[in-house]
């Protein structure tokens, strides 16, 4: 059984914050002098959704909102839009986490892909409603496709490197509540 002491939960929350800040840092590095013709995958979204599906207590809404709001500000996106949509998506997955434990991995991947597509559509819709400039549809589709394609790799790395696994049947936390 996995140790679910409060110190472990806070350690994993800190790890989520550090990984997210590292991803933001890497995105901000000036690695190319010419603009690229493709958009990199949204690894923060994939990481957040992978951890929300496997261990929702590791990614509380406040942390998710803060990390994505920081990314919005640093990547010069409309502040709060992505943050709100990712929090809604993560909370949707969190609400279904108990039911998702019994589903096979392919069904989990399809569920997460559906939520990612919903977030992208909602973001595009909100940008058009408020007449804000939106990135080209091809860039959005490339980023979305790459994020969905990299989700299994993020899950594998989370599983083997950071021990973010689905709770075992009958597993309880430090207070005796079923996970």
mmCIF file with all atom_site columns, C-alpha atoms in Angstrom:
data_model
loop_
_atom_site.group_PDB
_atom_site.id
_atom_site.type_symbol
_atom_site.label_atom_id
_atom_site.label_alt_id
_atom_site.label_comp_id
_atom_site.label_asym_id
_atom_site.label_entity_id
_atom_site.label_seq_id
_atom_site.pdbx_PDB_ins_code
_atom_site.Cartn_x
_atom_site.Cartn_y
_atom_site.Cartn_z
_atom_site.occupancy
_atom_site.B_iso_or_equiv
_atom_site.pdbx_formal_charge
_atom_site.auth_seq_id
_atom_site.auth_comp_id
_atom_site.auth_asym_id
_atom_site.auth_atom_id
_atom_site.pdbx_PDB_model_num
ATOM 1   C CA . UNK A 1 1   ? 0.000   0.000  0.000   1.00 0.00 ? 1   UNK A CA 1
ATOM 2   C CA . UNK A 1 2   ? 1.075   3.534  -0.652  1.00 0.00 ? 2   UNK A CA 1
ATOM 3   C CA . UNK A 1 3   ? 1.898   5.681  2.347   1.00 0.00 ? 3   UNK A CA 1
ATOM 4   C CA . UNK A 1 4   ? -0.674  8.494  2.487   1.00 0.00 ? 4   UNK A CA 1
ATOM 5   C CA . UNK A 1 5   ? 0.543   10.454 5.468   1.00 0.00 ? 5   UNK A CA 1
ATOM 6   C CA . UNK A 1 6   ? -0.053  14.213 5.282   1.00 0.00 ? 6   UNK A CA 1
ATOM 7   C CA . UNK A 1 7   ? 3.691   14.755 4.829   1.00 0.00 ? 7   UNK A CA 1
ATOM 8   C CA . UNK A 1 8   ? 3.638   12.552 1.701   1.00 0.00 ? 8   UNK A CA 1
ATOM 9   C CA . UNK A 1 9   ? 0.678   14.466 0.282   1.00 0.00 ? 9   UNK A CA 1
ATOM 10  C CA . UNK A 1 10  ? 2.407   17.803 0.859   1.00 0.00 ? 10  UNK A CA 1
ATOM 11  C CA . UNK A 1 11  ? 5.657   16.457 -0.561  1.00 0.00 ? 11  UNK A CA 1
ATOM 12  C CA . UNK A 1 12  ? 3.842   15.434 -3.740  1.00 0.00 ? 12  UNK A CA 1
ATOM 13  C CA . UNK A 1 13  ? 2.078   18.793 -3.938  1.00 0.00 ? 13  UNK A CA 1
ATOM 14  C CA . UNK A 1 14  ? 5.473   20.469 -3.702  1.00 0.00 ? 14  UNK A CA 1
ATOM 15  C CA . UNK A 1 15  ? 6.775   18.145 -6.404  1.00 0.00 ? 15  UNK A CA 1
ATOM 16  C CA . UNK A 1 16  ? 3.828   19.112 -8.634  1.00 0.00 ? 16  UNK A CA 1
ATOM 17  C CA . UNK A 1 17  ? 4.661   22.786 -8.114  1.00 0.00 ? 17  UNK A CA 1
ATOM 18  C CA . UNK A 1 18  ? 8.360   22.225 -8.830  1.00 0.00 ? 18  UNK A CA 1
ATOM 19  C CA . UNK A 1 19  ? 7.654   20.197 -11.979 1.00 0.00 ? 19  UNK A CA 1
ATOM 20  C CA . UNK A 1 20  ? 5.217   22.830 -13.212 1.00 0.00 ? 20  UNK A CA 1
ATOM 21  C CA . UNK A 1 21  ? 7.668   25.659 -12.555 1.00 0.00 ? 21  UNK A CA 1
ATOM 22  C CA . UNK A 1 22  ? 10.385  23.697 -14.348 1.00 0.00 ? 22  UNK A CA 1
ATOM 23  C CA . UNK A 1 23  ? 8.103   23.238 -17.379 1.00 0.00 ? 23  UNK A CA 1
ATOM 24  C CA . UNK A 1 24  ? 7.348   26.979 -17.399 1.00 0.00 ? 24  UNK A CA 1
ATOM 25  C CA . UNK A 1 25  ? 11.071  27.755 -17.113 1.00 0.00 ? 25  UNK A CA 1
ATOM 26  C CA . UNK A 1 26  ? 11.940  25.491 -20.055 1.00 0.00 ? 26  UNK A CA 1
ATOM 27  C CA . UNK A 1 27  ? 9.208   27.082 -22.188 1.00 0.00 ? 27  UNK A CA 1
ATOM 28  C CA . UNK A 1 28  ? 10.613  30.529 -21.451 1.00 0.00 ? 28  UNK A CA 1
ATOM 29  C CA . UNK A 1 29  ? 14.175  29.658 -22.449 1.00 0.00 ? 29  UNK A CA 1
ATOM 30  C CA . UNK A 1 30  ? 15.184  31.362 -25.714 1.00 0.00 ? 30  UNK A CA 1
ATOM 31  C CA . UNK A 1 31  ? 16.190  28.201 -27.567 1.00 0.00 ? 31  UNK A CA 1
ATOM 32  C CA . UNK A 1 32  ? 15.332  29.355 -31.093 1.00 0.00 ? 32  UNK A CA 1
ATOM 33  C CA . UNK A 1 33  ? 15.747  32.721 -32.759 1.00 0.00 ? 33  UNK A CA 1
ATOM 34  C CA . UNK A 1 34  ? 13.063  32.200 -35.401 1.00 0.00 ? 34  UNK A CA 1
ATOM 35  C CA . UNK A 1 35  ? 9.394   31.664 -34.630 1.00 0.00 ? 35  UNK A CA 1
ATOM 36  C CA . UNK A 1 36  ? 8.410   28.037 -34.794 1.00 0.00 ? 36  UNK A CA 1
ATOM 37  C CA . UNK A 1 37  ? 5.726   26.656 -37.087 1.00 0.00 ? 37  UNK A CA 1
ATOM 38  C CA . UNK A 1 38  ? 4.342   24.332 -34.440 1.00 0.00 ? 38  UNK A CA 1
ATOM 39  C CA . UNK A 1 39  ? 3.193   24.713 -30.864 1.00 0.00 ? 39  UNK A CA 1
ATOM 40  C CA . UNK A 1 40  ? 4.763   22.566 -28.157 1.00 0.00 ? 40  UNK A CA 1
ATOM 41  C CA . UNK A 1 41  ? 2.484   20.293 -26.129 1.00 0.00 ? 41  UNK A CA 1
ATOM 42  C CA . UNK A 1 42  ? 0.943   21.671 -22.965 1.00 0.00 ? 42  UNK A CA 1
ATOM 43  C CA . UNK A 1 43  ? 2.811   19.531 -20.465 1.00 0.00 ? 43  UNK A CA 1
ATOM 44  C CA . UNK A 1 44  ? 1.319   21.340 -17.473 1.00 0.00 ? 44  UNK A CA 1
ATOM 45  C CA . UNK A 1 45  ? -2.154  20.340 -18.674 1.00 0.00 ? 45  UNK A CA 1
ATOM 46  C CA . UNK A 1 46  ? -1.074  16.728 -19.215 1.00 0.00 ? 46  UNK A CA 1
ATOM 47  C CA . UNK A 1 47  ? 0.674   16.569 -15.831 1.00 0.00 ? 47  UNK A CA 1
ATOM 48  C CA . UNK A 1 48  ? -2.276  18.111 -14.028 1.00 0.00 ? 48  UNK A CA 1
ATOM 49  C CA . UNK A 1 49  ? -4.813  15.801 -15.624 1.00 0.00 ? 49  UNK A CA 1
ATOM 50  C CA . UNK A 1 50  ? -2.648  12.698 -15.113 1.00 0.00 ? 50  UNK A CA 1
ATOM 51  C CA . UNK A 1 51  ? -2.243  13.440 -11.424 1.00 0.00 ? 51  UNK A CA 1
ATOM 52  C CA . UNK A 1 52  ? -5.908  14.430 -11.045 1.00 0.00 ? 52  UNK A CA 1
ATOM 53  C CA . UNK A 1 53  ? -6.931  11.055 -12.478 1.00 0.00 ? 53  UNK A CA 1
ATOM 54  C CA . UNK A 1 54  ? -4.515  9.041  -10.355 1.00 0.00 ? 54  UNK A CA 1
ATOM 55  C CA . UNK A 1 55  ? -4.150  10.958 -7.068  1.00 0.00 ? 55  UNK A CA 1
ATOM 56  C CA . UNK A 1 56  ? -6.513  13.935 -6.940  1.00 0.00 ? 56  UNK A CA 1
ATOM 57  C CA . UNK A 1 57  ? -5.302  14.932 -3.471  1.00 0.00 ? 57  UNK A CA 1
ATOM 58  C CA . UNK A 1 58  ? -1.905  15.821 -4.967  1.00 0.00 ? 58  UNK A CA 1
ATOM 59  C CA . UNK A 1 59  ? -3.320  18.574 -7.205  1.00 0.00 ? 59  UNK A CA 1
ATOM 60  C CA . UNK A 1 60  ? -5.733  20.774 -5.243  1.00 0.00 ? 60  UNK A CA 1
ATOM 61  C CA . UNK A 1 61  ? -7.667  23.369 -7.211  1.00 0.00 ? 61  UNK A CA 1
ATOM 62  C CA . UNK A 1 62  ? -5.780  26.263 -5.617  1.00 0.00 ? 62  UNK A CA 1
ATOM 63  C CA . UNK A 1 63  ? -2.416  24.875 -6.728  1.00 0.00 ? 63  UNK A CA 1
ATOM 64  C CA . UNK A 1 64  ? -3.672  24.127 -10.239 1.00 0.00 ? 64  UNK A CA 1
ATOM 65  C CA . UNK A 1 65  ? -5.205  27.579 -10.572 1.00 0.00 ? 65  UNK A CA 1
ATOM 66  C CA . UNK A 1 66  ? -2.068  29.291 -9.273  1.00 0.00 ? 66  UNK A CA 1
ATOM 67  C CA . UNK A 1 67  ? 0.295   27.377 -11.546 1.00 0.00 ? 67  UNK A CA 1
ATOM 68  C CA . UNK A 1 68  ? -1.785  27.885 -14.683 1.00 0.00 ? 68  UNK A CA 1
ATOM 69  C CA . UNK A 1 69  ? -2.424  31.548 -13.817 1.00 0.00 ? 69  UNK A CA 1
ATOM 70  C CA . UNK A 1 70  ? 1.334   32.041 -13.525 1.00 0.00 ? 70  UNK A CA 1
ATOM 71  C CA . UNK A 1 71  ? 1.754   30.322 -16.896 1.00 0.00 ? 71  UNK A CA 1
ATOM 72  C CA . UNK A 1 72  ? -0.960  32.581 -18.365 1.00 0.00 ? 72  UNK A CA 1
ATOM 73  C CA . UNK A 1 73  ? 0.861   35.670 -17.149 1.00 0.00 ? 73  UNK A CA 1
ATOM 74  C CA . UNK A 1 74  ? 4.318   34.536 -18.253 1.00 0.00 ? 74  UNK A CA 1
ATOM 75  C CA . UNK A 1 75  ? 3.194   33.208 -21.644 1.00 0.00 ? 75  UNK A CA 1
ATOM 76  C CA . UNK A 1 76  ? 1.169   36.393 -22.278 1.00 0.00 ? 76  UNK A CA 1
ATOM 77  C CA . UNK A 1 77  ? -2.169  34.617 -22.590 1.00 0.00 ? 77  UNK A CA 1
ATOM 78  C CA . UNK A 1 78  ? -5.420  36.154 -21.349 1.00 0.00 ? 78  UNK A CA 1
ATOM 79  C CA . UNK A 1 79  ? -4.950  36.053 -17.565 1.00 0.00 ? 79  UNK A CA 1
ATOM 80  C CA . UNK A 1 80  ? -7.155  33.557 -15.820 1.00 0.00 ? 80  UNK A CA 1
ATOM 81  C CA . UNK A 1 81  ? -8.891  32.049 -18.831 1.00 0.00 ? 81  UNK A CA 1
ATOM 82  C CA . UNK A 1 82  ? -6.727  28.953 -19.121 1.00 0.00 ? 82  UNK A CA 1
ATOM 83  C CA . UNK A 1 83  ? -6.474  28.765 -15.347 1.00 0.00 ? 83  UNK A CA 1
ATOM 84  C CA . UNK A 1 84  ? -10.237 28.677 -14.911 1.00 0.00 ? 84  UNK A CA 1
ATOM 85  C CA . UNK A 1 85  ? -10.748 26.129 -17.676 1.00 0.00 ? 85  UNK A CA 1
ATOM 86  C CA . UNK A 1 86  ? -7.959  23.823 -16.460 1.00 0.00 ? 86  UNK A CA 1
ATOM 87  C CA . UNK A 1 87  ? -9.309  23.980 -12.899 1.00 0.00 ? 87  UNK A CA 1
ATOM 88  C CA . UNK A 1 88  ? -12.781 23.086 -14.200 1.00 0.00 ? 88  UNK A CA 1
ATOM 89  C CA . UNK A 1 89  ? -11.302 20.216 -16.236 1.00 0.00 ? 89  UNK A CA 1
ATOM 90  C CA . UNK A 1 90  ? -9.229  18.929 -13.321 1.00 0.00 ? 90  UNK A CA 1
ATOM 91  C CA . UNK A 1 91  ? -12.209 19.120 -10.975 1.00 0.00 ? 91  UNK A CA 1
ATOM 92  C CA . UNK A 1 92  ? -14.313 17.231 -13.530 1.00 0.00 ? 92  UNK A CA 1
ATOM 93  C CA . UNK A 1 93  ? -11.714 14.473 -13.591 1.00 0.00 ? 93  UNK A CA 1
ATOM 94  C CA . UNK A 1 94  ? -11.391 14.585 -9.797  1.00 0.00 ? 94  UNK A CA 1
ATOM 95  C CA . UNK A 1 95  ? -15.146 14.104 -9.401  1.00 0.00 ? 95  UNK A CA 1
ATOM 96  C CA . UNK A 1 96  ? -14.951 11.001 -11.575 1.00 0.00 ? 96  UNK A CA 1
ATOM 97  C CA . UNK A 1 97  ? -11.716 9.672  -10.042 1.00 0.00 ? 97  UNK A CA 1
ATOM 98  C CA . UNK A 1 98  ? -13.413 6.938  -8.006  1.00 0.00 ? 98  UNK A CA 1
ATOM 99  C CA . UNK A 1 99  ? -15.332 5.629  -11.010 1.00 0.00 ? 99  UNK A CA 1
ATOM 100 C CA . UNK A 1 100 ? -12.254 5.916  -13.233 1.00 0.00 ? 100 UNK A CA 1
ATOM 101 C CA . UNK A 1 101 ? -10.169 3.617  -11.030 1.00 0.00 ? 101 UNK A CA 1
ATOM 102 C CA . UNK A 1 102 ? -11.836 0.529  -12.434 1.00 0.00 ? 102 UNK A CA 1
ATOM 103 C CA . UNK A 1 103 ? -11.670 1.552  -16.085 1.00 0.00 ? 103 UNK A CA 1
ATOM 104 C CA . UNK A 1 104 ? -8.914  0.325  -18.391 1.00 0.00 ? 104 UNK A CA 1
ATOM 105 C CA . UNK A 1 105 ? -6.156  2.702  -19.380 1.00 0.00 ? 105 UNK A CA 1
ATOM 106 C CA . UNK A 1 106 ? -7.498  3.261  -22.903 1.00 0.00 ? 106 UNK A CA 1
ATOM 107 C CA . UNK A 1 107 ? -10.808 4.478  -21.477 1.00 0.00 ? 107 UNK A CA 1
ATOM 108 C CA . UNK A 1 108 ? -8.905  6.799  -19.115 1.00 0.00 ? 108 UNK A CA 1
ATOM 109 C CA . UNK A 1 109 ? -6.915  8.193  -22.037 1.00 0.00 ? 109 UNK A CA 1
ATOM 110 C CA . UNK A 1 110 ? -10.099 8.801  -24.039 1.00 0.00 ? 110 UNK A CA 1
ATOM 111 C CA . UNK A 1 111 ? -11.728 10.491 -21.038 1.00 0.00 ? 111 UNK A CA 1
ATOM 112 C CA . UNK A 1 112 ? -8.751  12.789 -20.505 1.00 0.00 ? 112 UNK A CA 1
ATOM 113 C CA . UNK A 1 113 ? -8.567  13.518 -24.251 1.00 0.00 ? 113 UNK A CA 1
ATOM 114 C CA . UNK A 1 114 ? -12.239 14.489 -24.184 1.00 0.00 ? 114 UNK A CA 1
ATOM 115 C CA . UNK A 1 115 ? -11.667 16.877 -21.295 1.00 0.00 ? 115 UNK A CA 1
ATOM 116 C CA . UNK A 1 116 ? -8.623  18.363 -23.070 1.00 0.00 ? 116 UNK A CA 1
ATOM 117 C CA . UNK A 1 117 ? -10.681 18.876 -26.228 1.00 0.00 ? 117 UNK A CA 1
ATOM 118 C CA . UNK A 1 118 ? -13.438 20.460 -24.138 1.00 0.00 ? 118 UNK A CA 1
ATOM 119 C CA . UNK A 1 119 ? -10.938 22.854 -22.547 1.00 0.00 ? 119 UNK A CA 1
ATOM 120 C CA . UNK A 1 120 ? -9.577  23.820 -25.997 1.00 0.00 ? 120 UNK A CA 1
ATOM 121 C CA . UNK A 1 121 ? -13.054 24.386 -27.427 1.00 0.00 ? 121 UNK A CA 1
ATOM 122 C CA . UNK A 1 122 ? -14.155 26.413 -24.402 1.00 0.00 ? 122 UNK A CA 1
ATOM 123 C CA . UNK A 1 123 ? -11.013 28.528 -24.592 1.00 0.00 ? 123 UNK A CA 1
ATOM 124 C CA . UNK A 1 124 ? -11.517 29.158 -28.300 1.00 0.00 ? 124 UNK A CA 1
ATOM 125 C CA . UNK A 1 125 ? -15.173 30.030 -27.691 1.00 0.00 ? 125 UNK A CA 1
ATOM 126 C CA . UNK A 1 126 ? -14.361 32.462 -24.871 1.00 0.00 ? 126 UNK A CA 1
ATOM 127 C CA . UNK A 1 127 ? -11.695 34.183 -26.956 1.00 0.00 ? 127 UNK A CA 1
ATOM 128 C CA . UNK A 1 128 ? -14.159 34.660 -29.801 1.00 0.00 ? 128 UNK A CA 1
ATOM 129 C CA . UNK A 1 129 ? -16.962 35.881 -27.527 1.00 0.00 ? 129 UNK A CA 1
ATOM 130 C CA . UNK A 1 130 ? -14.761 38.634 -26.122 1.00 0.00 ? 130 UNK A CA 1
ATOM 131 C CA . UNK A 1 131 ? -13.126 39.421 -29.477 1.00 0.00 ? 131 UNK A CA 1
ATOM 132 C CA . UNK A 1 132 ? -9.649  38.599 -28.232 1.00 0.00 ? 132 UNK A CA 1
ATOM 133 C CA . UNK A 1 133 ? -6.976  37.552 -30.703 1.00 0.00 ? 133 UNK A CA 1
ATOM 134 C CA . UNK A 1 134 ? -6.767  33.784 -30.882 1.00 0.00 ? 134 UNK A CA 1
ATOM 135 C CA . UNK A 1 135 ? -3.903  31.654 -32.140 1.00 0.00 ? 135 UNK A CA 1
ATOM 136 C CA . UNK A 1 136 ? -4.420  30.005 -35.502 1.00 0.00 ? 136 UNK A CA 1
ATOM 137 C CA . UNK A 1 137 ? -6.560  26.902 -35.465 1.00 0.00 ? 137 UNK A CA 1
ATOM 138 C CA . UNK A 1 138 ? -3.732  24.797 -36.903 1.00 0.00 ? 138 UNK A CA 1
ATOM 139 C CA . UNK A 1 139 ? -1.460  25.692 -33.966 1.00 0.00 ? 139 UNK A CA 1
ATOM 140 C CA . UNK A 1 140 ? -4.201  24.882 -31.482 1.00 0.00 ? 140 UNK A CA 1
ATOM 141 C CA . UNK A 1 141 ? -4.862  21.523 -33.135 1.00 0.00 ? 141 UNK A CA 1
ATOM 142 C CA . UNK A 1 142 ? -1.150  20.672 -33.269 1.00 0.00 ? 142 UNK A CA 1
ATOM 143 C CA . UNK A 1 143 ? -0.729  21.536 -29.584 1.00 0.00 ? 143 UNK A CA 1
ATOM 144 C CA . UNK A 1 144 ? -3.856  19.616 -28.607 1.00 0.00 ? 144 UNK A CA 1
ATOM 145 C CA . UNK A 1 145 ? -2.867  16.570 -30.635 1.00 0.00 ? 145 UNK A CA 1
ATOM 146 C CA . UNK A 1 146 ? 0.650   16.541 -29.224 1.00 0.00 ? 146 UNK A CA 1
ATOM 147 C CA . UNK A 1 147 ? -0.638  16.972 -25.660 1.00 0.00 ? 147 UNK A CA 1
ATOM 148 C CA . UNK A 1 148 ? -3.051  14.060 -26.082 1.00 0.00 ? 148 UNK A CA 1
ATOM 149 C CA . UNK A 1 149 ? -0.323  11.945 -27.685 1.00 0.00 ? 149 UNK A CA 1
ATOM 150 C CA . UNK A 1 150 ? 2.160   12.700 -24.867 1.00 0.00 ? 150 UNK A CA 1
ATOM 151 C CA . UNK A 1 151 ? -0.348  11.975 -22.087 1.00 0.00 ? 151 UNK A CA 1
ATOM 152 C CA . UNK A 1 152 ? 0.657   8.272  -21.856 1.00 0.00 ? 152 UNK A CA 1
ATOM 153 C CA . UNK A 1 153 ? 4.316   9.244  -21.529 1.00 0.00 ? 153 UNK A CA 1
ATOM 154 C CA . UNK A 1 154 ? 3.456   11.695 -18.737 1.00 0.00 ? 154 UNK A CA 1
ATOM 155 C CA . UNK A 1 155 ? 1.486   8.930  -16.996 1.00 0.00 ? 155 UNK A CA 1
ATOM 156 C CA . UNK A 1 156 ? 4.386   6.481  -17.339 1.00 0.00 ? 156 UNK A CA 1
ATOM 157 C CA . UNK A 1 157 ? 6.904   8.967  -15.974 1.00 0.00 ? 157 UNK A CA 1
ATOM 158 C CA . UNK A 1 158 ? 4.552   9.895  -13.131 1.00 0.00 ? 158 UNK A CA 1
ATOM 159 C CA . UNK A 1 159 ? 3.966   6.224  -12.350 1.00 0.00 ? 159 UNK A CA 1
ATOM 160 C CA . UNK A 1 160 ? 7.548   4.986  -12.402 1.00 0.00 ? 160 UNK A CA 1
ATOM 161 C CA . UNK A 1 161 ? 9.582   8.071  -11.449 1.00 0.00 ? 161 UNK A CA 1
ATOM 162 C CA . UNK A 1 162 ? 7.259   9.729  -8.914  1.00 0.00 ? 162 UNK A CA 1
ATOM 163 C CA . UNK A 1 163 ? 5.055   6.791  -7.755  1.00 0.00 ? 163 UNK A CA 1
ATOM 164 C CA . UNK A 1 164 ? 1.809   8.525  -8.685  1.00 0.00 ? 164 UNK A CA 1
ATOM 165 C CA . UNK A 1 165 ? -0.376  5.443  -8.940  1.00 0.00 ? 165 UNK A CA 1
ATOM 166 C CA . UNK A 1 166 ? -4.052  4.728  -8.715  1.00 0.00 ? 166 UNK A CA 1
ATOM 167 C CA . UNK A 1 167 ? -5.085  3.796  -5.184  1.00 0.00 ? 167 UNK A CA 1
ATOM 168 C CA . UNK A 1 168 ? -5.370  0.085  -4.522  1.00 0.00 ? 168 UNK A CA 1
ATOM 169 C CA . UNK A 1 169 ? -8.835  -1.279 -3.688  1.00 0.00 ? 169 UNK A CA 1
ATOM 170 C CA . UNK A 1 170 ? -9.526  -0.729 -0.004  1.00 0.00 ? 170 UNK A CA 1
ATOM 171 C CA . UNK A 1 171 ? -6.618  1.677  0.473   1.00 0.00 ? 171 UNK A CA 1
ATOM 172 C CA . UNK A 1 172 ? -7.152  4.264  3.219   1.00 0.00 ? 172 UNK A CA 1
ATOM 173 C CA . UNK A 1 173 ? -5.463  7.544  4.071   1.00 0.00 ? 173 UNK A CA 1
ATOM 174 C CA . UNK A 1 174 ? -3.947  8.484  7.433   1.00 0.00 ? 174 UNK A CA 1
ATOM 175 C CA . UNK A 1 175 ? -7.396  9.343  8.830   1.00 0.00 ? 175 UNK A CA 1
ATOM 176 C CA . UNK A 1 176 ? -8.939  6.032  7.759   1.00 0.00 ? 176 UNK A CA 1
ATOM 177 C CA . UNK A 1 177 ? -10.947 7.443  4.855   1.00 0.00 ? 177 UNK A CA 1
ATOM 178 C CA . UNK A 1 178 ? -11.157 5.272  1.761   1.00 0.00 ? 178 UNK A CA 1
ATOM 179 C CA . UNK A 1 179 ? -9.241  6.569  -1.248  1.00 0.00 ? 179 UNK A CA 1
#
